Short mmCIF file of C-alpha atoms and ligand atoms in Angstrom, two decimals:
data_model
loop_
_atom_site.label_atom_id
_atom_site.label_comp_id
_atom_site.label_asym_id
_atom_site.label_seq_id
_atom_site.Cartn_x
_atom_site.Cartn_y
_atom_site.Cartn_z
CA MET A 20 0.39 0.06 -0.21
CA THR A 21 1.02 3.22 -1.17
CA SER A 22 0.64 6.75 0.73
CA ARG A 23 -0.83 9.85 -0.82
CA VAL A 24 -1.48 13.41 0.59
CA THR A 25 -4.84 14.62 -0.97
CA PRO A 26 -5.47 18.09 -0.59
CA ASP A 27 -9.23 18.22 0.43
CA ALA A 28 -10.88 20.73 -1.86
CA SER A 29 -13.98 21.27 -0.19
CA ALA A 30 -12.26 21.98 3.40
CA ALA A 31 -9.97 24.33 0.60
CA ALA A 32 -12.82 25.99 -1.30
CA ALA A 33 -14.80 26.96 2.25
CA GLY A 34 -10.87 28.73 3.30
CA SER A 35 -10.04 32.37 1.20
CA THR A 36 -7.42 30.50 -0.72
CA PRO A 37 -8.51 28.55 -3.95
CA PRO A 38 -8.28 25.05 -3.74
CA THR A 39 -4.93 23.33 -3.09
CA ALA A 40 -5.72 20.52 -5.79
CA SER A 41 -5.89 23.50 -8.54
CA THR A 42 -2.21 24.23 -6.92
CA PRO A 43 0.82 21.17 -7.66
CA VAL A 44 3.23 22.26 -4.89
CA PRO A 45 6.56 21.61 -6.80
CA PRO A 46 8.43 18.14 -4.79
CA PRO A 47 9.80 20.13 -0.81
CA THR A 48 14.13 20.83 -1.21
CA PRO A 49 15.95 18.34 1.09
CA GLN A 50 16.25 21.51 3.86
CA GLU A 51 12.57 21.91 3.92
CA THR A 52 11.88 17.51 4.05
CA ALA A 53 14.22 18.33 7.28
CA SER A 54 11.67 20.85 9.50
CA ARG A 55 8.37 19.80 7.86
CA ARG A 56 6.27 17.36 9.90
CA MET A 57 3.76 15.03 10.28
CA LEU A 58 1.24 14.76 13.15
CA THR A 59 -0.87 12.52 14.02
CA GLY A 60 -1.40 9.31 16.71
CA ASP A 61 -4.51 7.72 19.15
CA ARG A 62 -6.63 7.83 21.76
CA PRO A 63 -5.14 5.73 24.64
CA THR A 64 -7.46 3.32 24.96
CA GLY A 65 -6.49 0.05 24.21
CA LYS A 66 -4.14 -2.06 22.03
CA LEU A 67 -4.07 -0.92 18.18
CA HIS A 68 -5.85 -2.80 16.50
CA LEU A 69 -5.43 -4.19 12.02
CA GLY A 70 -7.66 -0.87 11.46
CA HIS A 71 -5.43 2.15 12.77
CA TYR A 72 -2.68 -0.47 11.20
CA VAL A 73 -4.09 0.57 8.23
CA GLY A 74 -5.90 3.52 8.91
CA SER A 75 -2.84 5.22 10.05
CA ILE A 76 -0.04 3.74 11.18
CA GLN A 77 1.27 2.50 7.42
CA ASN A 78 1.56 6.07 6.53
CA ARG A 79 3.63 6.78 9.48
CA VAL A 80 5.67 4.36 9.15
CA HIS A 81 6.93 4.81 5.67
CA LEU A 82 6.09 9.02 5.96
CA GLN A 83 8.59 8.97 9.26
CA HIS A 84 11.81 8.86 6.60
CA GLU A 85 9.99 12.32 5.04
CA PHE A 86 8.42 14.43 7.46
CA GLU A 87 9.85 14.79 11.50
CA THR A 88 6.61 12.61 13.49
CA PHE A 89 4.96 14.08 16.13
CA LEU A 90 3.61 10.63 17.48
CA ILE A 91 0.22 11.77 20.16
CA ILE A 92 -0.89 9.62 22.81
CA ALA A 93 -4.12 12.12 22.32
CA ASP A 94 -5.24 10.88 26.15
CA LEU A 95 -7.93 15.03 26.68
CA HIS A 96 -9.24 13.50 23.06
CA MET A 97 -10.44 10.27 25.29
CA LEU A 98 -12.08 12.32 27.93
CA THR A 99 -14.19 13.15 25.04
CA THR A 100 -15.87 9.40 25.09
CA ARG A 101 -14.43 7.79 28.62
CA ASN A 102 -13.83 10.60 31.45
CA THR A 103 -13.91 8.31 34.84
CA ARG A 104 -11.21 7.90 37.53
CA ALA A 105 -10.50 4.35 36.18
CA ASP A 106 -10.37 5.21 32.51
CA ILE A 107 -7.86 7.65 33.53
CA ASP A 108 -5.54 5.61 35.71
CA GLN A 109 -5.16 3.53 32.13
CA VAL A 110 -3.78 5.92 30.40
CA SER A 111 0.23 5.39 31.37
CA GLN A 112 -0.25 1.11 30.77
CA ASN A 113 -2.08 2.04 27.66
CA ALA A 114 0.59 4.81 26.54
CA ARG A 115 3.39 2.35 26.83
CA ASP A 116 1.30 -0.31 25.05
CA MET A 117 0.47 2.54 21.78
CA VAL A 118 3.84 2.95 21.61
CA LEU A 119 4.90 -0.46 22.06
CA ASP A 120 2.77 -1.36 19.36
CA SER A 121 3.58 1.43 17.58
CA LEU A 122 7.75 0.30 17.62
CA ALA A 123 6.75 -3.31 16.46
CA ALA A 124 4.99 -2.50 13.41
CA GLY A 125 7.82 -0.30 12.57
CA ILE A 126 8.14 3.59 14.02
CA ASP A 127 12.34 4.27 14.21
CA PRO A 128 12.59 5.74 18.29
CA GLU A 129 15.19 7.35 16.44
CA ARG A 130 12.48 9.40 14.38
CA ALA A 131 9.70 9.70 16.08
CA THR A 132 8.33 11.74 19.01
CA PHE A 133 5.53 10.36 21.53
CA TYR A 134 4.39 13.17 23.50
CA LEU A 135 1.22 12.74 26.00
CA GLN A 136 -1.33 15.36 25.29
CA SER A 137 -2.63 16.57 28.75
CA ALA A 138 1.19 17.21 30.05
CA ILE A 139 1.35 20.42 27.33
CA PRO A 140 -0.96 22.63 28.84
CA GLU A 141 -0.43 25.21 26.11
CA VAL A 142 -2.35 22.62 23.93
CA SER A 143 -5.77 23.54 25.63
CA GLU A 144 -4.51 27.93 25.38
CA LEU A 145 -4.46 26.83 21.54
CA ASN A 146 -7.94 25.02 21.68
CA THR A 147 -9.39 27.68 23.66
CA LEU A 148 -7.83 30.36 20.91
CA PHE A 149 -9.27 28.42 17.67
CA GLN A 150 -13.25 27.46 18.81
CA ASN A 151 -13.87 30.75 18.30
CA LEU A 152 -12.60 30.66 14.14
CA VAL A 153 -15.09 27.79 13.75
CA THR A 154 -19.16 27.64 14.49
CA VAL A 155 -21.96 24.84 15.88
CA PRO A 156 -23.36 23.66 13.01
CA ARG A 157 -20.54 23.73 11.23
CA LEU A 158 -19.16 21.51 13.85
CA GLU A 159 -22.52 19.85 13.62
CA ARG A 160 -22.08 19.08 10.32
CA VAL A 161 -19.06 16.40 11.33
CA PRO A 162 -20.90 12.98 11.32
CA SER A 163 -18.11 11.19 12.81
CA LEU A 164 -18.66 12.77 16.15
CA LYS A 165 -22.37 11.74 16.18
CA GLU A 166 -21.18 7.71 15.76
CA MET A 167 -18.77 8.55 18.70
CA ALA A 168 -21.97 8.89 20.85
CA ARG A 169 -23.65 6.35 20.03
CA ASP A 170 -20.56 4.53 20.38
CA ALA A 171 -20.55 5.84 23.94
CA HIS A 172 -24.19 5.68 24.44
CA LYS A 173 -23.96 9.08 24.70
CA GLU A 174 -28.25 10.71 24.73
CA GLU A 175 -26.80 13.86 24.28
CA MET A 176 -23.95 15.35 22.76
CA PRO A 177 -21.25 16.95 25.20
CA TYR A 178 -19.73 20.40 24.26
CA GLY A 179 -15.94 18.93 24.60
CA LEU A 180 -16.91 15.81 21.83
CA LEU A 181 -18.36 17.95 19.18
CA GLY A 182 -14.81 20.00 20.12
CA TYR A 183 -13.25 17.12 18.67
CA PRO A 184 -12.58 18.61 16.48
CA VAL A 185 -10.28 21.87 17.19
CA LEU A 186 -9.00 20.29 19.69
CA GLN A 187 -7.12 18.68 17.05
CA SER A 188 -6.10 21.16 15.08
CA ALA A 189 -5.00 22.33 17.63
CA ASP A 190 -2.68 19.22 17.45
CA ILE A 191 -2.33 20.06 14.60
CA LEU A 192 -1.50 22.65 14.08
CA CYS A 193 0.74 23.20 17.89
CA VAL A 194 3.30 21.80 15.90
CA LYS A 195 2.52 23.34 13.04
CA ALA A 196 2.04 20.13 10.93
CA HIS A 197 2.42 19.81 7.11
CA VAL A 198 0.48 16.19 6.83
CA VAL A 199 -1.77 13.81 8.43
CA PRO A 200 -2.33 10.10 8.02
CA VAL A 201 -5.53 9.74 9.54
CA GLY A 202 -8.21 6.88 8.71
CA LYS A 203 -11.46 8.11 7.58
CA ASP A 204 -13.49 8.81 10.46
CA ASN A 205 -10.62 11.44 11.55
CA HIS A 206 -10.84 12.58 7.69
CA ALA A 207 -13.53 15.27 7.81
CA HIS A 208 -12.30 16.41 11.49
CA ILE A 209 -8.61 17.66 9.38
CA GLU A 210 -10.91 19.34 6.97
CA VAL A 211 -12.25 21.47 9.81
CA THR A 212 -8.32 22.34 11.56
CA ARG A 213 -7.32 23.34 7.51
CA GLU A 214 -10.48 25.72 8.04
CA ILE A 215 -9.61 26.38 11.22
CA ALA A 216 -5.79 27.08 9.70
CA ARG A 217 -6.59 29.95 6.85
CA ARG A 218 -8.81 32.26 8.90
CA PHE A 219 -6.28 32.08 11.80
CA ASN A 220 -3.74 33.40 8.90
CA HIS A 221 -6.13 35.77 7.77
CA LEU A 222 -8.19 37.45 10.94
CA TYR A 223 -4.26 37.18 12.00
CA GLY A 224 -1.80 36.94 9.67
CA GLU A 225 0.12 33.97 8.25
CA VAL A 226 1.20 31.89 11.46
CA PHE A 227 0.73 28.19 10.50
CA PRO A 228 0.48 25.38 7.49
CA VAL A 229 -2.30 23.84 6.01
CA PRO A 230 -1.91 21.42 7.13
CA GLU A 231 -3.06 18.09 4.32
CA LEU A 232 -4.77 15.51 4.53
CA VAL A 233 -3.55 11.74 4.31
CA VAL A 234 -6.13 9.41 2.56
CA SER A 235 -4.97 5.46 2.99
CA GLU A 236 -5.54 2.96 1.52
CA VAL A 237 -8.15 1.44 3.05
CA PRO A 238 -10.09 4.66 4.97
CA THR A 239 -12.28 2.23 6.92
CA LEU A 240 -12.01 -1.40 8.07
CA LEU A 241 -15.15 -3.47 9.07
CA GLY A 242 -14.50 -5.30 12.37
CA THR A 243 -14.89 -9.44 12.26
CA ASP A 244 -18.16 -9.15 12.80
CA GLY A 245 -18.59 -7.12 9.48
CA GLN A 246 -20.73 -4.72 11.05
CA GLY A 247 -18.63 -1.39 11.15
CA LYS A 248 -15.39 -0.26 11.58
CA MET A 249 -13.79 -2.37 13.64
CA SER A 250 -13.23 -0.99 17.57
CA LYS A 251 -11.77 -1.05 20.18
CA SER A 252 -15.16 0.16 22.01
CA ILE A 253 -16.63 -2.42 20.14
CA GLY A 254 -15.41 -5.33 20.75
CA ASN A 255 -14.92 -6.16 17.14
CA ALA A 256 -10.72 -5.44 17.28
CA ILE A 257 -7.20 -8.00 15.91
CA LEU A 258 -4.84 -6.33 17.91
CA LEU A 259 -1.29 -6.46 16.42
CA SER A 260 0.35 -7.92 19.90
CA ASP A 261 -2.83 -10.61 19.49
CA SER A 262 -0.34 -14.53 19.76
CA GLU A 263 -1.06 -16.70 16.33
CA ALA A 264 -4.09 -18.78 18.33
CA GLU A 265 -6.08 -15.39 19.15
CA VAL A 266 -6.04 -14.45 15.88
CA GLN A 267 -7.05 -17.28 15.32
CA ARG A 268 -10.06 -17.63 17.05
CA LYS A 269 -10.76 -14.60 15.79
CA VAL A 270 -10.28 -14.91 11.92
CA ARG A 271 -12.99 -18.19 12.58
CA GLY A 272 -15.22 -16.73 14.50
CA MET A 273 -15.09 -14.05 11.50
CA TYR A 274 -18.51 -12.82 9.76
CA THR A 275 -18.81 -14.09 6.98
CA ASP A 276 -21.85 -14.01 3.59
CA PRO A 277 -24.29 -14.15 6.16
CA ASN A 278 -26.77 -15.23 2.86
CA ARG A 279 -24.34 -18.86 1.76
CA VAL A 280 -25.42 -21.62 4.06
CA ARG A 281 -24.14 -23.42 2.61
CA ALA A 282 -20.02 -24.19 0.23
CA ASP A 283 -21.74 -24.85 -2.14
CA ILE A 284 -23.38 -21.53 -2.53
CA PRO A 285 -22.47 -18.62 -5.01
CA GLY A 286 -20.89 -16.23 -2.22
CA THR A 287 -20.48 -12.15 -2.42
CA VAL A 288 -17.19 -10.72 -1.80
CA GLU A 289 -18.48 -7.74 -1.67
CA GLY A 290 -18.68 -5.39 2.29
CA ASN A 291 -17.30 -8.88 2.72
CA PRO A 292 -14.93 -8.60 5.47
CA VAL A 293 -13.22 -12.06 5.45
CA PHE A 294 -12.27 -10.70 1.42
CA GLN A 295 -11.70 -6.94 2.96
CA TYR A 296 -8.90 -8.46 5.27
CA HIS A 297 -7.39 -10.66 3.08
CA ASP A 298 -6.96 -7.04 0.08
CA ALA A 299 -5.12 -5.98 3.03
CA PHE A 300 -3.22 -7.64 4.13
CA ASN A 301 -2.60 -10.95 1.65
CA ASP A 302 0.81 -10.43 -0.10
CA ASP A 303 -0.07 -13.03 -2.14
CA LYS A 304 -2.26 -11.36 -4.91
CA ASP A 305 -3.16 -14.26 -7.11
CA GLU A 306 -3.74 -16.42 -4.65
CA VAL A 307 -6.00 -13.27 -3.42
CA ALA A 308 -8.26 -13.30 -6.94
CA GLU A 309 -8.27 -17.35 -6.91
CA LEU A 310 -10.26 -17.14 -3.55
CA LYS A 311 -12.51 -15.15 -4.25
CA ALA A 312 -13.16 -16.23 -7.83
CA ARG A 313 -13.72 -19.71 -6.60
CA TYR A 314 -16.00 -17.67 -3.37
CA ARG A 315 -18.13 -16.77 -6.45
CA ALA A 316 -18.42 -19.61 -7.54
CA GLY A 317 -19.65 -21.46 -4.89
CA THR A 318 -16.41 -23.63 -5.13
CA VAL A 319 -14.55 -22.97 -2.08
CA GLY A 320 -15.99 -23.28 1.60
CA ASP A 321 -15.63 -20.13 4.50
CA VAL A 322 -13.09 -22.67 6.04
CA GLU A 323 -10.55 -22.75 3.79
CA VAL A 324 -10.56 -18.26 2.25
CA LYS A 325 -9.73 -17.62 6.86
CA ALA A 326 -7.80 -20.50 6.98
CA ARG A 327 -5.18 -18.73 4.53
CA LEU A 328 -6.54 -15.77 5.65
CA VAL A 329 -5.31 -16.56 9.61
CA ALA A 330 -1.71 -17.36 7.40
CA ALA A 331 -1.28 -14.84 5.88
CA LEU A 332 -1.55 -12.64 9.35
CA HIS A 333 0.66 -14.63 10.69
CA VAL A 334 2.89 -13.38 7.64
CA PHE A 335 2.04 -9.85 8.19
CA LEU A 336 1.87 -9.67 12.21
CA GLU A 337 5.18 -12.05 12.65
CA PRO A 338 7.86 -9.36 12.12
CA MET A 339 6.09 -6.86 14.47
CA ARG A 340 6.44 -9.37 16.97
CA GLU A 341 9.98 -9.85 16.76
CA ARG A 342 10.46 -6.16 16.87
CA ARG A 343 8.20 -6.32 20.04
CA ALA A 344 10.23 -8.91 21.52
CA LYS A 345 12.94 -6.02 21.21
CA TYR A 346 12.22 -3.31 22.60
CA GLU A 347 9.79 -4.90 25.28
CA GLY A 348 13.08 -6.43 26.57
CA GLN A 349 14.61 -2.93 27.30
CA SER A 350 13.24 -1.86 30.40
CA GLY A 351 12.05 1.73 31.26
CA LEU A 352 12.62 2.07 27.37
CA LEU A 353 8.80 3.09 26.42
CA ASP A 354 8.82 5.53 29.75
CA GLU A 355 11.66 7.65 28.61
CA LEU A 356 10.74 7.61 25.48
CA ILE A 357 7.50 9.57 26.25
CA VAL A 358 8.65 11.42 28.78
CA ASP A 359 11.40 12.81 26.67
CA GLY A 360 8.71 14.15 23.61
CA THR A 361 7.28 15.49 25.67
CA ASP A 362 9.38 17.66 26.98
CA ARG A 363 10.80 17.73 23.33
CA THR A 364 7.65 18.66 21.80
CA ARG A 365 6.10 20.79 25.11
CA ARG A 366 9.32 23.06 23.76
CA GLU A 367 8.75 23.49 20.46
CA VAL A 368 4.71 23.62 21.37
CA ARG A 369 6.17 27.25 23.95
CA THR A 370 7.21 28.16 20.85
CA VAL A 371 3.96 28.47 18.33
CA VAL A 372 1.54 29.17 20.72
CA GLY A 373 3.84 32.28 21.61
CA GLU A 374 4.28 33.26 17.93
CA VAL A 375 0.09 32.55 18.59
CA ARG A 376 0.03 35.54 21.63
CA SER A 377 2.12 37.72 19.60
CA ALA A 378 0.16 37.41 15.91
CA MET A 379 -3.58 37.92 18.03
CA GLY A 380 -1.63 40.84 20.12
CA LEU A 381 -2.20 38.82 23.13
CA ALA A 382 0.64 39.95 24.66
CA GLY A 383 0.77 43.03 23.68
CA THR A 384 -1.65 43.28 25.46
CA TRP A 385 -0.45 41.72 28.89
CA ASN A 386 2.97 42.85 27.71
CA GLN A 387 1.59 47.06 28.27
CA LEU A 388 -0.78 46.33 31.08
CA ARG A 389 2.66 44.91 33.28
CA ARG A 390 5.13 47.95 31.14
CA LYS A 391 2.37 50.73 33.15
CA ALA A 392 1.68 48.89 36.24
CA GLU A 393 5.97 48.93 36.41
CA GLN A 394 6.37 52.28 35.65
CA ALA A 395 3.26 53.20 38.53
CA ARG A 396 5.06 51.25 40.70
CA ARG A 397 8.62 52.87 40.22
CA ARG A 398 6.68 56.37 40.01
CA ARG A 399 5.06 55.48 43.40
CA ASP A 400 7.96 53.73 45.82
CA ALA A 401 10.75 56.52 43.52
P1 LIG B 503 -11.59 3.06 18.92
O1 LIG B 503 -12.62 2.68 18.81
O2 LIG B 503 -11.20 0.90 18.41
O3 LIG B 503 -11.44 2.86 20.28
P2 LIG B 503 -10.57 4.41 17.80
O4 LIG B 503 -11.24 4.55 16.82
O5 LIG B 503 -10.73 5.31 18.92
O6 LIG B 503 -10.35 3.92 18.02
P3 LIG B 503 -8.71 6.17 17.86
O7 LIG B 503 -7.33 6.40 18.55
O8 LIG B 503 -9.44 7.41 17.67
O9 LIG B 503 -8.99 5.48 17.66
O10 LIG B 503 -7.57 7.00 15.60
C1 LIG B 503 -6.69 6.79 15.55
C2 LIG B 503 -6.35 6.76 14.48
O11 LIG B 503 -6.80 5.15 13.73
C3 LIG B 503 -7.31 7.39 13.60
O12 LIG B 503 -6.43 8.37 12.43
C4 LIG B 503 -8.18 6.64 12.52
O13 LIG B 503 -8.70 6.75 11.96
C5 LIG B 503 -7.53 5.00 13.07
N1 LIG B 503 -8.33 4.50 12.26
C6 LIG B 503 -9.55 3.62 13.71
N2 LIG B 503 -9.68 2.42 13.33
C7 LIG B 503 -9.54 2.13 11.99
C8 LIG B 503 -10.75 1.22 11.70
N3 LIG B 503 -11.30 0.15 11.34
N4 LIG B 503 -10.28 1.83 10.67
C9 LIG B 503 -9.38 2.27 9.81
N5 LIG B 503 -8.34 3.67 10.25
C10 LIG B 503 -9.18 3.38 12.32
MG1 LIG B 504 -11.78 7.67 16.78
#
């Protein structure tokens, strides 16, 4: 699978500058490449799964060589749907698991900077400032938010969840990221980010690059139940850290074509998660084509199709298991990566938020008041 940087034309049209789609960007110079950044990440709600991999991690692994890479552990975003004390108490372990999953998937700890969102309060400051650059009806049109509210059994939309894309904009823009590889459920959020960046630049001067969405070849991976996207919260996920036996058990229990009660009845490949997984993870394309043809003709059973998928997933996951074992053995490595990465990111974010405060005139207001107060104090004390 290859990554594609896709400027979103509809988002661009909503802003004040012409769509990027009509203005091809020349390839960056080596110096620009060194300073161009990627930001993406995950909520620390559990271990990473195949959906995270195809939606985003795979592109991260490619793009880390081209872009300075920031990977957020988005615990403030977790709070939009899970905010009990028990949820929060799990964040540190979930964060370690996520970082380990990322390293196992091929993220290079020398290249990528992992950071914990809530440990950088300037991100929340930026979120507050950005809240005035977007309207409530605009956010109400973001489809994923309603889905997340429904999946989290929320009867009414929490204020923080409605603002999810605004906080995400603060994450992306606080390091002035140029590219954001995310799965389909996040695409509309990046449109909001592009609008906020343009609106900010229009009102206060050019501070932010307008980041580009990087779409993956499989924007949404179905869950093993075939009901919707693979999600930890729904319990239909195959984890990157699952053992061979767990993968086998989960694949055997997978939803296929519900109308196909016997192996000699022609089956449907489209929308069938077993075949979506074959397309995504089975490198033997001839085998996949042959299985599809036989499935459509009613000459292969689910058992064989699934057994071949288990074998393909084994080939895909085995190198990850090897890398995982290597990193697992290094005590404290994950904590150190998160802490050092957070310190480093906070320094970057402070610089950007300083620029934002200056551009908006907030720094000027405060400095003026402080100067006058100091002058008054000096006059009084003289
Ligand atoms: P879960 O519901 O399993 O907790 P999530 O949606 O909360 O997962 P996030 O941390 O919000 O996971 O998403 C991290 C990244 O992974 C995002 O870019 C998201 O689009 C992508 N992603 C998550 N699930 C899938 C999926 N089933 N298919 C494609 N991309 C996905
Ligand atoms: Mg999500």
